[in-house]
Short mmCIF file of C-alpha atoms in Angstrom, two decimals:
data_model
loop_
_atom_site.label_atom_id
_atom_site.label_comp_id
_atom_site.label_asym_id
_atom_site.label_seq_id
_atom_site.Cartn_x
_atom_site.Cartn_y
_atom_site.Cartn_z
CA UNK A 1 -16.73 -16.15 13.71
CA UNK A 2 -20.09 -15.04 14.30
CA UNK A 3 -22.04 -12.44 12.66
CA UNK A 4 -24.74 -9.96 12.99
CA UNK A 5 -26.46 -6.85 11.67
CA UNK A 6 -27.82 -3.72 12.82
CA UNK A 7 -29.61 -0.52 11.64
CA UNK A 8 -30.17 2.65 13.04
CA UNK A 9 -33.32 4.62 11.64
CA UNK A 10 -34.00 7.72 13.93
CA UNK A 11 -32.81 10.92 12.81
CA UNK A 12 -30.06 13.15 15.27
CA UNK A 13 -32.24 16.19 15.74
CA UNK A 14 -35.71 15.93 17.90
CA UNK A 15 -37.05 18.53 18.87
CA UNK A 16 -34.50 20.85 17.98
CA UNK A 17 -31.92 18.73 20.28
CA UNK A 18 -28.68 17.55 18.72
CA UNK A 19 -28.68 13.69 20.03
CA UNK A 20 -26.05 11.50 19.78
CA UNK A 21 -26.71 7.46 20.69
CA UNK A 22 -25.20 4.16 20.16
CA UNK A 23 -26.89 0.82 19.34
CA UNK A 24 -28.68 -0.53 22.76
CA UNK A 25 -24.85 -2.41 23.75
CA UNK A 26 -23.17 0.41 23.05
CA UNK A 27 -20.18 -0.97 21.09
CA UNK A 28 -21.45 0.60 17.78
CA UNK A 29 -22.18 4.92 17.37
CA UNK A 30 -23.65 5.26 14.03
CA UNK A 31 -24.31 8.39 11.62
CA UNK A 32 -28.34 9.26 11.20
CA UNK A 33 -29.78 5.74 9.22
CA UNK A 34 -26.67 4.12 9.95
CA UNK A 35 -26.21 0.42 9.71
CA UNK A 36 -23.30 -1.73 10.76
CA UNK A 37 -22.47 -5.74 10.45
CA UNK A 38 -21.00 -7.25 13.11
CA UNK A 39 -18.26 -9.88 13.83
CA UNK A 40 -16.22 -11.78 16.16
CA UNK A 41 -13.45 -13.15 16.46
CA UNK A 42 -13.21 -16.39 19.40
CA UNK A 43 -9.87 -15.25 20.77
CA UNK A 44 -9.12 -18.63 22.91
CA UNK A 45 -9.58 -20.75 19.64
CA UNK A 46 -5.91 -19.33 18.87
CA UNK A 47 -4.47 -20.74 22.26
CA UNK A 48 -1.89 -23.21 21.39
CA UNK A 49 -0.56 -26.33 24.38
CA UNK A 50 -3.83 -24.64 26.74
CA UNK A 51 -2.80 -24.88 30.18
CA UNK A 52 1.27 -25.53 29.62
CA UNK A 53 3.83 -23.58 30.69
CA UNK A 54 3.95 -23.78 26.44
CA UNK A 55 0.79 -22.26 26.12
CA UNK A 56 0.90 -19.24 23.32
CA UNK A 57 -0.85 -17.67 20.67
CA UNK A 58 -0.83 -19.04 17.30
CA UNK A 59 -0.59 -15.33 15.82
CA UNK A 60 -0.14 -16.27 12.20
CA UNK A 61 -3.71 -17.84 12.11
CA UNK A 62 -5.20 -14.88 14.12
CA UNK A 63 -3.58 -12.39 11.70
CA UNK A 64 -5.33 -14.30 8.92
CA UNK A 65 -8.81 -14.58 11.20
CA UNK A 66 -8.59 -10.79 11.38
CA UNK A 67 -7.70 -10.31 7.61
CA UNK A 68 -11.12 -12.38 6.33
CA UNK A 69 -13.00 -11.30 8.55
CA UNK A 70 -12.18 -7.85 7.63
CA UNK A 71 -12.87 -8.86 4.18
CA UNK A 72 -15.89 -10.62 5.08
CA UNK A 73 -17.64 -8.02 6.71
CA UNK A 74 -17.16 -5.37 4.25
CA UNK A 75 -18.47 -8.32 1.63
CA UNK A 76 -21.17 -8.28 3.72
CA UNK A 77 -22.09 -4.49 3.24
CA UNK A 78 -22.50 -5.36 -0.47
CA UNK A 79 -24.96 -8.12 0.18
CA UNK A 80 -26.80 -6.05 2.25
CA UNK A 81 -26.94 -3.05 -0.36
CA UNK A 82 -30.35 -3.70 -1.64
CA UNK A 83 -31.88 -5.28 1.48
CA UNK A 84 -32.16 -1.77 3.59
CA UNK A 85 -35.89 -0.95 4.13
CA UNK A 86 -34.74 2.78 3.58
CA UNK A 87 -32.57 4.44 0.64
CA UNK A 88 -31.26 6.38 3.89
CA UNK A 89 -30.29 3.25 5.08
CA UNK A 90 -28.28 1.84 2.03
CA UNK A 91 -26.62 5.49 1.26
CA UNK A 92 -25.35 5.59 4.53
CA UNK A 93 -23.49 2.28 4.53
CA UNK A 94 -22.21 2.85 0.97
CA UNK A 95 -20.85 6.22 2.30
CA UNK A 96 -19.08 4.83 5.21
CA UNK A 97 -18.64 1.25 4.86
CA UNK A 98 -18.84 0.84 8.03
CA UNK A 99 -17.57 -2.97 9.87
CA UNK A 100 -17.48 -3.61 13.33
CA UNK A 101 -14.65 -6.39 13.97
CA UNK A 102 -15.26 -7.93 17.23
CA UNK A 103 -14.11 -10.22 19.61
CA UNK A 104 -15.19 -12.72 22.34
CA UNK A 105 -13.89 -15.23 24.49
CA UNK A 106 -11.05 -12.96 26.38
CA UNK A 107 -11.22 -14.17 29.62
CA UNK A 108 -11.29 -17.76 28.47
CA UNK A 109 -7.91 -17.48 26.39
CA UNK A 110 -5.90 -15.54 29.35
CA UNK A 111 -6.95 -18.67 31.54
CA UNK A 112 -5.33 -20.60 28.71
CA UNK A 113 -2.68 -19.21 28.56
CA UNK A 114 -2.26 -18.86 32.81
CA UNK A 115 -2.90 -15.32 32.76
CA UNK A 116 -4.81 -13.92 35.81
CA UNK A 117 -7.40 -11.80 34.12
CA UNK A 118 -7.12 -9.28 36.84
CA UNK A 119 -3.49 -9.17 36.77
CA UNK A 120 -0.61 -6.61 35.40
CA UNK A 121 -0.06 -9.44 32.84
CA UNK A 122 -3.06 -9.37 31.46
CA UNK A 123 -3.49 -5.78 30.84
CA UNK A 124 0.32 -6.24 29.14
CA UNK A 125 -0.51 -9.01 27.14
CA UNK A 126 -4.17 -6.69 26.11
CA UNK A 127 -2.41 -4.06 24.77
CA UNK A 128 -0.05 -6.16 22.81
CA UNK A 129 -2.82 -8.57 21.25
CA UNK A 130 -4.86 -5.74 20.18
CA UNK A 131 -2.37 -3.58 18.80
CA UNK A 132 -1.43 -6.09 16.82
CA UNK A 133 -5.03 -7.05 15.54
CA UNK A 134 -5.88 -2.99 15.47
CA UNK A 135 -3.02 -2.99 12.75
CA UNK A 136 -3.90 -5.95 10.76
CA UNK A 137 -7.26 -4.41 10.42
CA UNK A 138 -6.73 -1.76 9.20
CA UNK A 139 -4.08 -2.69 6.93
CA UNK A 140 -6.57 -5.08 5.43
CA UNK A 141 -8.86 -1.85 5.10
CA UNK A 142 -6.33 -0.14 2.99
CA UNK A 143 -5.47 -3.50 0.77
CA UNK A 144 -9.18 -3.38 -0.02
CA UNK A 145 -8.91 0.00 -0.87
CA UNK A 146 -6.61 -0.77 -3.30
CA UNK A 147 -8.24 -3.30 -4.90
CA UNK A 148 -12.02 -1.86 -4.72
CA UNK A 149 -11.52 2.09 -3.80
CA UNK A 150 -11.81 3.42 -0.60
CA UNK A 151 -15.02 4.98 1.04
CA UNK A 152 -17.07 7.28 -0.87
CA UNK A 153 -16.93 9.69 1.98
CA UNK A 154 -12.94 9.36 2.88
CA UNK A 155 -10.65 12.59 3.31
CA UNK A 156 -7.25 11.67 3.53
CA UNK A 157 -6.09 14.79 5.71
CA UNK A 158 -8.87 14.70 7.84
CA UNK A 159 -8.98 10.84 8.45
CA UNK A 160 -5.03 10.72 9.08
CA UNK A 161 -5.17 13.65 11.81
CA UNK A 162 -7.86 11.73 13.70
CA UNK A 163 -5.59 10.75 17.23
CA UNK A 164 -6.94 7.25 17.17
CA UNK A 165 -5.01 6.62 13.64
CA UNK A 166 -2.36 8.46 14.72
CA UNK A 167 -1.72 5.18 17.17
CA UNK A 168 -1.08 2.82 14.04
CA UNK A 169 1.78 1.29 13.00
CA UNK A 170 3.77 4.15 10.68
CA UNK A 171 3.60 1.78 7.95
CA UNK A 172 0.24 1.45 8.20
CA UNK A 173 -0.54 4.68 7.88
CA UNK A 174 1.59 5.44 4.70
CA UNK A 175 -0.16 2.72 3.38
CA UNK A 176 -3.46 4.82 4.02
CA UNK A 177 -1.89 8.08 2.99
CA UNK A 178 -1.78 6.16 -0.61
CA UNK A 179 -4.52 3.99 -0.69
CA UNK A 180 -7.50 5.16 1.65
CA UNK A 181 -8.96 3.13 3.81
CA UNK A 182 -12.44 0.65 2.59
CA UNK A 183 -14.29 1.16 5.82
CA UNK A 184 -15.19 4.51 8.00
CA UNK A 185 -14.56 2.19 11.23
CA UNK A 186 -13.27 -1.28 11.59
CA UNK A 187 -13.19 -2.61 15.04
CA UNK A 188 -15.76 -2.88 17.97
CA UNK A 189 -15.77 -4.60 21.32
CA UNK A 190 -19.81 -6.43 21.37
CA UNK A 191 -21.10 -8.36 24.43
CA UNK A 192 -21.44 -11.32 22.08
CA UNK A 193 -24.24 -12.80 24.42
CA UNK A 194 -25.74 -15.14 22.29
CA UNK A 195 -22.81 -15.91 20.01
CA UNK A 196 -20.63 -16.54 23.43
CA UNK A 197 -23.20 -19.29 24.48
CA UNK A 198 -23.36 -20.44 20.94
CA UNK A 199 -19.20 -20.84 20.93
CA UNK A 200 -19.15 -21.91 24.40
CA UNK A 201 -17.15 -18.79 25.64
CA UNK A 202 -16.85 -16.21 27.97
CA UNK A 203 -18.75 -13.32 26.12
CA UNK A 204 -17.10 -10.10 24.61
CA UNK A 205 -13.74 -8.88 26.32
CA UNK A 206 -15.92 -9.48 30.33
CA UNK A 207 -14.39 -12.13 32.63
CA UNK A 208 -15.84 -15.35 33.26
CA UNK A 209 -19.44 -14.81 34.99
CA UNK A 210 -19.40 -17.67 36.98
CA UNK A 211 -18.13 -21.25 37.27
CA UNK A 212 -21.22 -22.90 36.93
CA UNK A 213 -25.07 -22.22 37.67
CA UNK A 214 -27.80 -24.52 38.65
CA UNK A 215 -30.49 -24.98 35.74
CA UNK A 216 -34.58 -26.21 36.10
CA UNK A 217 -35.73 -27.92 33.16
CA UNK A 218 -39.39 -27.28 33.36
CA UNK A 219 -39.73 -29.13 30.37
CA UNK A 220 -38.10 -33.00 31.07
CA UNK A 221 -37.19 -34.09 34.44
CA UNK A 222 -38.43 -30.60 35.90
CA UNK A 223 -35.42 -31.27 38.26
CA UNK A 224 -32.16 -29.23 39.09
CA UNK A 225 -28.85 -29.90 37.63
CA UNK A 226 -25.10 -28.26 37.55
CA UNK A 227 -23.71 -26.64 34.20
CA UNK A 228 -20.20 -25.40 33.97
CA UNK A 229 -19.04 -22.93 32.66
CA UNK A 230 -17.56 -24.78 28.90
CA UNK A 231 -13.63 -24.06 29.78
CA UNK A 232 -13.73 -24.39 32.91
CA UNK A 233 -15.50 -28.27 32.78
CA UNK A 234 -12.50 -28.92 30.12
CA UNK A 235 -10.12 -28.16 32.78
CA UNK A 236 -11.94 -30.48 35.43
CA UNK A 237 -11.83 -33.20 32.98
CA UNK A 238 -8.45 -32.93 31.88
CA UNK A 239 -7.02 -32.70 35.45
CA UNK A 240 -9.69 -34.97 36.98
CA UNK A 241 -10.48 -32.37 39.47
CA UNK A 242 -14.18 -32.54 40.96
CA UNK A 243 -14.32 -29.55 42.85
CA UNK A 244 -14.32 -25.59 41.73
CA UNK A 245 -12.38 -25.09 44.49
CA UNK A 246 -9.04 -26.78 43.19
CA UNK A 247 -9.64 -24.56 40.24
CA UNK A 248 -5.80 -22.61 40.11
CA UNK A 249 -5.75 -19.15 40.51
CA UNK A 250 -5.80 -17.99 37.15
CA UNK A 251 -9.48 -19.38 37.01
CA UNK A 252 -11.08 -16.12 38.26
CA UNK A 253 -14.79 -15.57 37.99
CA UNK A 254 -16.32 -11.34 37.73
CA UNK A 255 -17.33 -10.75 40.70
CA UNK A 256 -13.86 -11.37 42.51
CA UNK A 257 -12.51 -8.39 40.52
CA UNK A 258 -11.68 -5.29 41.49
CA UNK A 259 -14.21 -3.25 39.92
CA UNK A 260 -11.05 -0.05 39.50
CA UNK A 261 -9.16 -3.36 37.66
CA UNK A 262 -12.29 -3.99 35.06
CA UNK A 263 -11.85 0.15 34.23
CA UNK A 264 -8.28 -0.57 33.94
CA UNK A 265 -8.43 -3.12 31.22
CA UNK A 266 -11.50 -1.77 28.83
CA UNK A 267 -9.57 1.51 29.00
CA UNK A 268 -5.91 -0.65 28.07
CA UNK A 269 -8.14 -2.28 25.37
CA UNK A 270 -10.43 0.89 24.21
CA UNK A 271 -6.79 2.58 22.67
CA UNK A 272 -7.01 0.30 19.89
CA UNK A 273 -11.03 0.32 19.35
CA UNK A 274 -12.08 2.95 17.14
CA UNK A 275 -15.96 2.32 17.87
CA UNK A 276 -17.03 1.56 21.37
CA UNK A 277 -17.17 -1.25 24.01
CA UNK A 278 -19.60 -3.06 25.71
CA UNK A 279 -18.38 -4.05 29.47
CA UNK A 280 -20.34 -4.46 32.63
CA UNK A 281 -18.49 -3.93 35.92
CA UNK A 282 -20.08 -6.55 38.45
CA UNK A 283 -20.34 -5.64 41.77
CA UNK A 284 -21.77 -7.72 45.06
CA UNK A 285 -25.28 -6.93 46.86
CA UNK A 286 -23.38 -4.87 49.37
CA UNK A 287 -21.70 -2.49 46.73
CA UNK A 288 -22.88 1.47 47.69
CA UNK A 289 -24.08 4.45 45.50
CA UNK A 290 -20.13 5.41 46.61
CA UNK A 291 -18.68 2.71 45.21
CA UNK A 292 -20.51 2.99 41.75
CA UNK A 293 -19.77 6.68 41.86
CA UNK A 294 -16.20 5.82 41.71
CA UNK A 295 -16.21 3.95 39.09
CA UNK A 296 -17.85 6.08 37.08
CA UNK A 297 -15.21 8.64 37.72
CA UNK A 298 -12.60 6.31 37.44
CA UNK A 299 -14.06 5.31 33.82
CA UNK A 300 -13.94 8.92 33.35
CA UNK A 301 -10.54 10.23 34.25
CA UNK A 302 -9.40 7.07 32.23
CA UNK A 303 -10.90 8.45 28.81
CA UNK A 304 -13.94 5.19 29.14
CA UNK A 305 -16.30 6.02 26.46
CA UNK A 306 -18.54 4.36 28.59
CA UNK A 307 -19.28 2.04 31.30
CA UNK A 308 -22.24 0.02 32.78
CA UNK A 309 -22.14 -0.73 36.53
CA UNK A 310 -24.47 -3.87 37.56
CA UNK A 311 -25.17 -4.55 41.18
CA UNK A 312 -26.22 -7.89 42.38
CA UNK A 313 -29.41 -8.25 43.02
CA UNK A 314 -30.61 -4.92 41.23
CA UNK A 315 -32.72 -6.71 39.08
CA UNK A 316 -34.58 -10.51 39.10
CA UNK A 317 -34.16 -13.47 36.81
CA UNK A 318 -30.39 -11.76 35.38
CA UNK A 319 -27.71 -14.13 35.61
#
């Protein structure tokens, strides 16, 4: 798990416009002074027999991943209580308790398991992993409600009516009818760029970016040198292969996607989000102000609440 904080300070209204904006990634909306901590959970860690036509989750240690961190995070809120540089700040998180769950290291665990990431499989097996974490969530939520109350700011009838909570389990849902709920918002789908490198992962819910890239160390031998992507070296080892190339097919790196498929599974995975998520859509040099302005509309008719397009090339020095 890996954790982070954030805090919004800016008020909604500026010159008398009503604005409405998200941390820089996106994966977090937050009230005026908002403040949110953040963390993930490394999905492939819960691979069991990688590789195997055996290969499956071990879903009794990811419900109890999901449960602590759940607890965590809102433990977390408490710590935090007197460290806000502004009242605003700490009254808004005491009000809304807000957590943002996250995950990372997608991609990696469908190649684990021998799931094509741009396949029909993976968008099946998606929406069945999430549901299930979306519901252990917020079950958690409503256990800590009714140990420690739920959030100030909570109305029952108006919470429960909210279509997003009308996807949860119905016994769920009783249970929040009874208890409340701890936190405002529970889950959130981050980039997890540093904390991905940190794990050794592919970041957030994107595919893997590349196989491997070709580093200078300016510093020691001021030569060039190969680095692998973390999973997919463990695969070379284990199968003695010494060439990407024998990589098998479920080894499938972003920019070999179809960019409609990458709208297809952050919209599969968005139904059980109820904050945002950060996903970039890669696309080659050659892509054309057409083919971002379908995806865009795709993203759009598919109920995205957002999308980032990047280009090859667009920019220098991004990886």
């Amino acid at each position: 798990m890996f954790w982070d904080t954030m805090t919004r300070e800016s008020p909604s209204e500026y010159n008398g416009m009503n604005i409405i904006t998200t941390n820089p990634c996106a994966e977090q909306p937050l009230q005026d002074y908002g403040a949110c901590d953040l963390g993930n959970l490394n999905l492939e860690a819960f691979v069991l027999d990688a590789f195997t036509d055996k290969a499956r989750i071990d879903w009794e240690a990811l419900e109890k991943a999901t449960r602590i961190g759940v607890r965590f995070l809102d433990d977390v809120l408490d710590y935090n209580d007197t460290r806000h540089p502004l009242k605003q700040q700490s009254d808004a998180a005491k009000n809304t308790r807000r957590i943002g769950l996250g995950f990372t290291g997608l991609a990696d665990m469908f190649a684990k398991l021998r799931i094509k990431y741009d396949s029909e499989e993976a968008l099946s097996f998606a929406d069945t992993l999430f549901e299930k974490i979306k519901n252990w969530a917020y079950d958690e939520s409503t256990e800590l409600a009714k140990e420690k109350g739920a959030f100030p700011l909570f109305d029952k009838h108006k919470h429960l009516s909210r279509p997003f909570l009308q996807r949860l389990s119905e016994e769920v849902k009783k249970k929040i009818a009874t208890y409340g709920l701890r936190n405002v918002a529970i889950l959130t789908a981050p980039p997890v760029g540093s904390g991905s490198v940190l794990a050794g992962t592919s970041s957030g819910i994107e595919p893997i970016f590349a196989f491997s890239y070709t580093r200078r160390s300016e510093s020691l031998s001021k030569g060039e040198f190969k680095v692998y992507h973390p999973l997919v070296k463990q695969y070379m080892d284990m199968y003695h292969i010494t060439d990407e190339s024998q990589l098998p097919e479920y080894f499938v790196m972003a920019y070999k996607i179809n960019p409609e498929f990458r709208v297809r599974m952050q919209a599969t995975i968005q139904k059980h989000i109820d904050s945002g998520i950060s996903s970039t859509v890669n696309l080659p040099k050659e892509a054309t102000p057409e083919d971002v302005a379908k995806i865009y509309m795709q993203a759009w008719k598919a109920g995205c609440k957002s999308i980032t397009v990047y280009r090859e090339g667009s920019r220098e020095d991004i990886l």
